[in-house]
Tab-separated table of C-alpha atoms in Angstrom:
chain	number	residue	atom	x	y	z
A	1	MET	CA	-12.595	-4.150	12.473
A	2	ILE	CA	-8.911	-3.676	11.485
A	3	SER	CA	-6.488	-1.484	13.396
A	4	VAL	CA	-2.978	-0.857	12.061
A	5	GLU	CA	-0.680	1.015	14.455
A	6	HIS	CA	2.787	2.338	13.605
A	7	LEU	CA	3.466	-0.547	11.233
A	8	THR	CA	7.050	-0.620	9.955
A	9	LYS	CA	8.962	-3.127	7.843
A	10	CYS	CA	12.648	-2.813	7.034
A	11	TYR	CA	14.828	-4.857	4.706
A	12	GLY	CA	18.296	-3.876	5.839
A	13	ASP	CA	18.542	-0.120	5.342
A	14	PHE	CA	15.461	0.007	3.112
A	15	MET	CA	12.173	0.891	4.777
A	16	ALA	CA	9.413	-0.785	2.753
A	17	VAL	CA	6.637	0.206	5.172
A	18	ASP	CA	7.115	3.411	7.125
A	19	ASP	CA	5.077	3.932	10.318
A	20	LEU	CA	1.624	3.163	8.851
A	21	THR	CA	-1.371	3.873	11.074
A	22	PHE	CA	-5.010	3.565	9.973
A	23	THR	CA	-8.331	1.983	10.964
A	24	ILE	CA	-10.702	0.066	8.694
A	25	ASN	CA	-14.347	-0.252	9.679
A	26	GLU	CA	-16.699	-3.131	8.967
A	27	GLY	CA	-18.826	-3.503	5.863
A	28	HIS	CA	-17.121	-1.471	3.131
A	29	VAL	CA	-14.849	-1.961	0.132
A	30	TYR	CA	-11.490	-0.267	0.694
A	31	GLY	CA	-9.043	0.472	-2.088
A	32	PHE	CA	-5.333	0.216	-1.308
A	33	LEU	CA	-3.750	2.310	-4.024
A	34	GLY	CA	-0.145	3.073	-4.883
A	35	PRO	CA	2.516	2.831	-7.582
A	36	ASN	CA	4.525	-0.341	-8.056
A	37	GLY	CA	6.980	-0.671	-5.185
A	38	ALA	CA	4.946	1.564	-2.852
A	39	GLY	CA	4.624	-1.078	-0.128
A	40	LYS	CA	1.092	-2.357	-0.772
A	41	THR	CA	1.884	-6.059	-0.971
A	42	THR	CA	4.247	-5.933	2.005
A	43	THR	CA	1.544	-4.280	4.094
A	44	MET	CA	-1.038	-6.852	3.027
A	45	ASN	CA	1.291	-9.747	3.770
A	46	ILE	CA	1.839	-8.358	7.260
A	47	MET	CA	-1.885	-7.781	7.808
A	48	THR	CA	-2.622	-11.400	6.891
A	49	GLY	CA	0.144	-12.796	9.080
A	50	CYS	CA	2.220	-14.032	6.130
A	51	LEU	CA	5.104	-11.695	6.968
A	52	SER	CA	6.545	-10.366	10.193
A	53	ALA	CA	6.855	-6.671	10.950
A	54	THR	CA	9.900	-4.791	12.177
A	55	GLN	CA	7.634	-2.978	14.590
A	56	GLY	CA	4.000	-2.015	15.055
A	57	HIS	CA	0.729	-3.877	15.554
A	58	VAL	CA	-2.135	-5.177	13.427
A	59	LYS	CA	-5.392	-6.126	15.164
A	60	ILE	CA	-8.237	-7.951	13.417
A	61	ASP	CA	-11.468	-7.507	15.366
A	62	GLY	CA	-9.393	-7.023	18.518
A	63	HIS	CA	-7.008	-9.962	17.924
A	64	ASP	CA	-3.347	-9.094	17.384
A	65	ILE	CA	-2.080	-10.840	14.245
A	66	PHE	CA	1.285	-11.512	15.930
A	67	ASP	CA	0.201	-12.358	19.483
A	68	GLU	CA	-3.015	-14.227	18.568
A	69	PRO	CA	-2.366	-15.489	15.039
A	70	ASP	CA	-4.864	-18.365	15.082
A	71	GLU	CA	-7.788	-16.211	16.220
A	72	ALA	CA	-6.884	-13.342	13.880
A	73	LYS	CA	-6.304	-15.475	10.773
A	74	LYS	CA	-9.689	-17.186	11.135
A	75	LEU	CA	-11.234	-13.792	10.421
A	76	ILE	CA	-9.283	-13.234	7.174
A	77	GLY	CA	-9.697	-14.582	3.656
A	78	TYR	CA	-6.710	-13.763	1.440
A	79	LEU	CA	-6.170	-13.875	-2.306
A	80	PRO	CA	-2.512	-13.161	-3.193
A	81	GLU	CA	-1.641	-11.614	-6.558
A	82	GLN	CA	-0.751	-15.121	-7.773
A	83	PRO	CA	-3.593	-17.419	-6.593
A	84	PRO	CA	-2.179	-20.513	-4.816
A	85	LEU	CA	-3.975	-23.050	-7.024
A	86	TYR	CA	-3.239	-26.731	-7.652
A	87	MET	CA	-3.587	-27.043	-11.410
A	88	ASN	CA	-4.194	-30.805	-11.546
A	89	GLU	CA	-7.199	-30.613	-9.254
A	90	SER	CA	-10.728	-29.485	-10.019
A	91	PRO	CA	-12.075	-26.392	-8.230
A	92	ARG	CA	-14.254	-28.611	-6.038
A	93	GLU	CA	-11.283	-30.846	-5.069
A	94	TYR	CA	-9.131	-27.807	-4.400
A	95	LEU	CA	-11.787	-26.137	-2.247
A	96	HIS	CA	-12.212	-29.372	-0.290
A	97	PHE	CA	-8.469	-29.353	0.474
A	98	VAL	CA	-8.432	-25.673	1.466
A	99	GLY	CA	-11.551	-26.093	3.599
A	100	LYS	CA	-9.988	-28.937	5.569
A	101	ALA	CA	-6.825	-26.865	6.000
A	102	LYS	CA	-9.012	-24.143	7.508
A	103	GLY	CA	-10.476	-26.613	9.990
A	104	LEU	CA	-13.806	-27.340	8.277
A	105	HIS	CA	-15.160	-30.906	8.380
A	106	GLY	CA	-18.157	-33.011	7.435
A	107	GLU	CA	-21.454	-31.334	6.613
A	108	GLU	CA	-20.126	-27.879	7.422
A	109	LEU	CA	-17.348	-28.320	4.838
A	110	LYS	CA	-19.814	-29.481	2.166
A	111	GLN	CA	-22.146	-26.569	2.828
A	112	GLN	CA	-19.315	-24.043	2.761
A	113	ILE	CA	-17.991	-25.402	-0.561
A	114	GLU	CA	-21.432	-25.258	-2.187
A	115	LYS	CA	-21.948	-21.752	-0.852
A	116	VAL	CA	-18.705	-20.303	-2.245
A	117	ILE	CA	-19.144	-22.129	-5.574
A	118	LEU	CA	-22.503	-20.421	-6.040
A	119	GLN	CA	-21.217	-17.123	-4.663
A	120	THR	CA	-18.347	-16.963	-7.179
A	121	LYS	CA	-20.402	-18.482	-10.026
A	122	ILE	CA	-18.025	-21.362	-10.829
A	123	GLU	CA	-20.612	-24.143	-10.696
A	124	THR	CA	-20.315	-24.809	-14.471
A	125	VAL	CA	-16.557	-25.470	-14.232
A	126	CYS	CA	-16.197	-26.984	-10.758
A	127	HIS	CA	-15.460	-30.476	-12.171
A	128	LYS	CA	-12.861	-29.369	-14.742
A	129	ARG	CA	-9.161	-29.249	-14.043
A	130	ILE	CA	-8.015	-25.829	-12.903
A	131	SER	CA	-5.285	-25.943	-15.561
A	132	ALA	CA	-8.024	-25.931	-18.218
A	133	LEU	CA	-9.783	-22.842	-16.844
A	134	SER	CA	-9.443	-19.297	-18.116
A	135	LYS	CA	-7.594	-16.717	-16.035
A	136	GLY	CA	-10.909	-15.184	-15.022
A	137	TYR	CA	-12.252	-18.473	-13.662
A	138	ARG	CA	-8.967	-19.140	-11.872
A	139	GLN	CA	-9.341	-15.793	-10.126
A	140	ARG	CA	-12.870	-16.785	-9.137
A	141	VAL	CA	-11.549	-20.055	-7.684
A	142	GLY	CA	-8.937	-18.026	-5.780
A	143	ILE	CA	-11.644	-15.776	-4.377
A	144	ALA	CA	-13.737	-18.857	-3.499
A	145	GLN	CA	-10.931	-20.278	-1.362
A	146	ALA	CA	-10.620	-16.919	0.390
A	147	LEU	CA	-14.330	-17.053	1.257
A	148	LEU	CA	-14.173	-20.499	2.875
A	149	GLY	CA	-14.627	-20.311	6.627
A	150	SER	CA	-16.892	-17.240	6.386
A	151	PRO	CA	-14.164	-14.710	7.223
A	152	LYS	CA	-15.216	-11.186	8.160
A	153	VAL	CA	-12.378	-9.653	6.124
A	154	ILE	CA	-11.510	-10.410	2.489
A	155	ILE	CA	-8.113	-9.131	1.292
A	156	LEU	CA	-7.506	-9.202	-2.472
A	157	ASP	CA	-4.114	-8.327	-3.947
A	158	GLU	CA	-4.418	-7.175	-7.592
A	159	PRO	CA	-7.456	-9.413	-8.262
A	160	THR	CA	-7.953	-8.340	-11.907
A	161	VAL	CA	-4.343	-8.333	-13.115
A	162	GLY	CA	-3.973	-10.111	-16.467
A	163	LEU	CA	-7.710	-10.375	-17.126
A	164	ASP	CA	-9.492	-9.327	-20.310
A	165	PRO	CA	-12.076	-6.474	-20.161
A	166	ILE	CA	-15.078	-8.801	-19.790
A	167	GLN	CA	-13.398	-10.779	-17.006
A	168	ILE	CA	-12.443	-7.553	-15.240
A	169	ILE	CA	-16.065	-6.393	-15.215
A	170	GLU	CA	-17.204	-9.766	-13.866
A	171	ILE	CA	-14.633	-9.772	-11.036
A	172	ARG	CA	-15.470	-6.162	-10.161
A	173	ASP	CA	-19.163	-7.026	-9.912
A	174	LEU	CA	-18.295	-9.975	-7.673
A	175	ILE	CA	-16.197	-7.761	-5.383
A	176	LYS	CA	-19.070	-5.272	-5.092
A	177	GLU	CA	-21.366	-8.111	-4.035
A	178	LEU	CA	-18.848	-9.285	-1.443
A	179	GLY	CA	-18.668	-5.762	-0.050
A	180	GLN	CA	-22.312	-6.054	1.019
A	181	THR	CA	-21.555	-8.874	3.471
A	182	HIS	CA	-17.803	-8.588	4.159
A	183	THR	CA	-15.144	-5.981	4.741
A	184	VAL	CA	-13.119	-6.064	1.514
A	185	ILE	CA	-9.640	-4.619	1.061
A	186	LEU	CA	-8.603	-4.363	-2.570
A	187	SER	CA	-5.029	-3.670	-3.601
A	188	SER	CA	-4.466	-2.192	-7.047
A	189	HIS	CA	-2.466	0.311	-9.060
A	190	ILE	CA	-5.305	0.597	-11.622
A	191	LEU	CA	-6.980	3.906	-10.800
A	192	SER	CA	-10.236	3.318	-12.674
A	193	GLU	CA	-10.697	0.011	-10.874
A	194	VAL	CA	-10.371	1.535	-7.423
A	195	GLN	CA	-12.704	4.382	-8.353
A	196	ALA	CA	-15.324	1.979	-9.741
A	197	ILE	CA	-15.376	-0.402	-6.771
A	198	CYS	CA	-14.268	1.240	-3.551
A	199	ASP	CA	-16.095	3.236	-0.884
A	200	GLN	CA	-12.850	4.426	0.743
A	201	ILE	CA	-9.361	4.864	-0.697
A	202	LEU	CA	-5.978	4.575	1.001
A	203	ILE	CA	-3.072	5.927	-1.041
A	204	ILE	CA	0.417	4.753	-0.102
A	205	ASN	CA	3.719	5.923	-1.563
A	206	ARG	CA	7.252	4.953	-0.509
A	207	GLY	CA	5.807	3.025	2.410
A	208	LYS	CA	3.896	5.986	3.838
A	209	LEU	CA	0.156	6.577	3.974
A	210	ILE	CA	-0.417	9.884	2.195
A	211	ALA	CA	-4.230	9.931	1.890
A	212	PHE	CA	-7.248	8.081	3.301
A	213	ASP	CA	-10.779	9.232	2.489
A	214	LYS	CA	-13.820	8.769	0.269
A	215	PRO	CA	-13.145	9.392	-3.451
A	216	ASP	CA	-15.435	12.441	-3.515
A	217	ASN	CA	-13.745	13.996	-0.505
A	218	LEU	CA	-10.298	13.447	-2.012
A	219	GLU	CA	-11.427	15.251	-5.140
A	220	LYS	CA	-12.705	18.232	-3.163
A	221	GLN	CA	-9.711	18.513	-0.838
A	222	LEU	CA	-6.701	17.658	-2.955
A	223	LEU	CA	-7.295	18.354	-6.605
A	224	ALA	CA	-5.907	21.158	-8.698
A	225	PRO	CA	-8.506	23.582	-10.142
A	226	ASN	CA	-10.962	22.250	-12.685
A	227	GLU	CA	-10.513	23.471	-16.245
A	228	ILE	CA	-12.864	24.713	-18.952
A	229	SER	CA	-11.677	25.001	-22.542
A	230	ILE	CA	-13.472	27.374	-24.906
A	231	THR	CA	-13.330	28.320	-28.584
A	232	THR	CA	-14.859	31.513	-29.943
A	233	ASP	CA	-14.657	33.706	-33.054
A	234	ALA	CA	-14.345	36.875	-30.938
A	235	ALA	CA	-11.106	38.844	-30.750
A	236	GLU	CA	-8.652	37.769	-28.079
A	237	GLU	CA	-8.736	41.113	-26.275
A	238	ASP	CA	-12.546	40.980	-26.085
A	239	VAL	CA	-12.437	37.445	-24.692
A	240	CYS	CA	-10.018	38.583	-21.979
A	241	LYS	CA	-12.380	41.404	-20.971
A	242	VAL	CA	-15.326	39.032	-20.657
A	243	LEU	CA	-13.410	36.448	-18.644
A	244	SER	CA	-11.954	39.116	-16.350
A	245	GLY	CA	-15.478	40.107	-15.385
A	246	ILE	CA	-16.576	36.659	-14.246
A	247	GLU	CA	-16.294	36.471	-10.454
A	248	CYS	CA	-15.695	32.704	-10.090
A	249	VAL	CA	-12.913	32.549	-12.719
A	250	SER	CA	-9.629	32.503	-10.815
A	251	GLU	CA	-7.233	32.152	-13.754
A	252	PHE	CA	-7.370	31.992	-17.541
A	253	GLU	CA	-5.171	31.904	-20.634
A	254	THR	CA	-6.125	32.815	-24.197
A	255	PHE	CA	-4.466	32.544	-27.618
A	256	SER	CA	-5.386	32.772	-31.291
A	257	ASP	CA	-4.479	29.879	-33.567
A	258	GLU	CA	-3.853	29.691	-37.309
A	259	THR	CA	-7.566	29.226	-38.018
A	260	GLY	CA	-8.336	32.693	-36.685
A	261	TYR	CA	-10.388	31.473	-33.741
A	262	THR	CA	-9.623	32.398	-30.142
A	263	LYS	CA	-9.112	29.578	-27.697
A	264	GLY	CA	-9.008	29.830	-23.947
A	265	THR	CA	-8.363	27.734	-20.848
A	266	ILE	CA	-10.228	28.723	-17.706
A	267	LYS	CA	-9.178	27.461	-14.269
A	268	ASN	CA	-11.333	27.774	-11.186
A	269	ASP	CA	-11.612	26.539	-7.607
A	270	HIS	CA	-15.406	26.442	-7.514
A	271	ASP	CA	-17.002	23.320	-6.030
A	272	ASN	CA	-19.303	22.874	-9.031
A	273	ILE	CA	-17.690	23.223	-12.448
A	274	TYR	CA	-21.148	23.362	-14.057
A	275	ASP	CA	-21.947	26.595	-12.193
A	276	VAL	CA	-18.786	28.117	-13.632
A	277	SER	CA	-19.586	26.966	-17.172
A	278	ARG	CA	-23.069	28.483	-16.838
A	279	ASP	CA	-21.579	31.839	-15.810
A	280	VAL	CA	-19.155	31.710	-18.730
A	281	PHE	CA	-21.958	30.934	-21.179
A	282	TYR	CA	-24.180	33.804	-19.973
A	283	ALA	CA	-21.264	36.250	-19.895
A	284	PHE	CA	-20.498	35.595	-23.559
A	285	ALA	CA	-24.192	35.742	-24.476
A	286	LYS	CA	-24.615	39.070	-22.649
A	287	ASN	CA	-21.779	40.527	-24.712
A	288	GLU	CA	-23.244	39.028	-27.933
A	289	MET	CA	-20.187	36.833	-28.440
A	290	ALA	CA	-20.564	33.279	-29.719
A	291	LEU	CA	-19.119	30.322	-27.874
A	292	LEU	CA	-18.363	27.803	-30.622
A	293	GLU	CA	-17.086	25.139	-28.249
A	294	MET	CA	-16.878	24.615	-24.503
A	295	SER	CA	-15.514	21.451	-22.872
A	296	LEU	CA	-15.105	20.640	-19.193
A	297	LYS	CA	-12.174	18.794	-17.676
A	298	LYS	CA	-13.255	17.505	-14.295
A	299	ALA	CA	-10.460	16.383	-12.042
A	300	ASN	CA	-10.515	12.652	-11.254
A	301	LEU	CA	-8.741	9.997	-9.206
A	302	GLU	CA	-5.821	9.937	-11.623
A	303	ASP	CA	-5.217	13.643	-10.913
A	304	ILE	CA	-5.352	12.972	-7.165
A	305	PHE	CA	-2.908	10.114	-7.444
A	306	LEU	CA	-0.407	12.024	-9.580
A	307	GLU	CA	-0.643	15.126	-7.413
A	308	LEU	CA	-0.019	13.257	-4.170
A	309	THR	CA	2.724	10.917	-5.372
A	310	GLU	CA	4.550	13.633	-7.318
A	311	GLU	CA	4.487	15.934	-4.291
A	312	LYS	CA	5.897	13.130	-2.140
A	313	ASP	CA	8.614	12.297	-4.661
A	314	ALA	CA	9.520	15.980	-4.977
A	315	ALA	CA	9.901	16.264	-1.205
A	316	VAL	CA	12.170	13.221	-1.157
A	317	GLN	CA	14.294	14.627	-3.991
A	318	ILE	CA	14.690	17.999	-2.271
A	319	ALA	CA	15.738	16.321	0.954
A	320	ALA	CA	18.207	14.107	-0.890
A	321	GLU	CA	19.790	17.139	-2.552
A	322	GLN	CA	20.071	19.008	0.774
A	323	PRO	CA	21.226	16.393	3.296
A	324	GLU	CA	22.541	18.995	5.685
A	325	THR	CA	18.971	20.139	6.408
A	326	VAL	CA	17.746	16.657	7.305
A	327	GLU	CA	17.915	15.369	10.844
A	328	PRO	CA	19.713	12.005	11.232
A	329	GLU	CA	16.560	10.238	12.403
A	330	GLN	CA	14.737	11.382	9.236
A	331	GLN	CA	17.280	10.136	6.737
A	332	ASP	CA	15.945	6.557	6.659
A	333	ASP	CA	12.575	7.889	5.500
A	334	LEU	CA	14.185	9.450	2.434
A	335	LYS	CA	16.067	6.453	1.058
A	336	GLU	CA	14.981	5.037	-2.268
A	337	SER	CA	15.035	1.417	-3.263
A	338	GLU	CA	15.274	-0.861	-6.260
A	339	VAL	CA	13.272	-3.522	-4.446
A	340	GLY	CA	10.143	-4.526	-6.394
A	341	GLU	CA	6.521	-4.377	-5.164
A	342	GLY	CA	6.706	-4.457	-1.537
């Protein structure tokens, strides 16, 4: 559906997008994740034909966005971070204008407007001025205009920014519904949002793609060991003996606090943290030692994100401190920028 090949965007000496290559298939919700300034919005603007690239190609269903812009753009519905709304118009008037701009006319235009109004659930406010609508309804109107023309691809840049918790849930549910009939690309720096909505996750940092996989696979491949915290009234040396005898425990720390109880942190690389907790429980029971508390810390998307972006930033810092070890052609990849989201 979407093919991005060696996409690069430079602003002077600053490389906002650095040789991105990835392929997006039809019929899923993709999360485009990264810290502020990582290059998400720049990449999306290039993919939608709103911004030129320094080099590289973007193809939408086989149509190059630069060489065949009309054909490619017909396949894309785009909601920027700031929806391009006309506040003095009603949603219906605004959608009529956008539909005509997209080349819709007559009965087809009327049918398309009614369809997206129902799809985004704005029928109760479609005659009010947009200026009088809540932020959540304005976002819905923005998504409605993106849906006009029945595009195969829907690209949403920070669609829930500034919304209250109820509005966020409503927009997330709408995006999930759209993912059943469209290919949806969702840009966000909110980790819980991406995890709740997306089937696949792309993580970008400093203009580079550093991960692209299903959330579950990212957890298995990239996360630090899971942790189990325990509290017991047994002596610290006895706790160490028990933990040392558990095969799947790779690392542990213990200490006694002022209350007299022994606390421990157990790290392991086992695929199933519940199997490890079961072994810990039975090991203490076998030695007639009471476990007063046991809590599991399962690694999540936030851990993935921090691990990947911190590793990338550390590599950049090391290279910056040792310029003599960096080849001239690599130095542009290591430059930092004060440019905002881009």
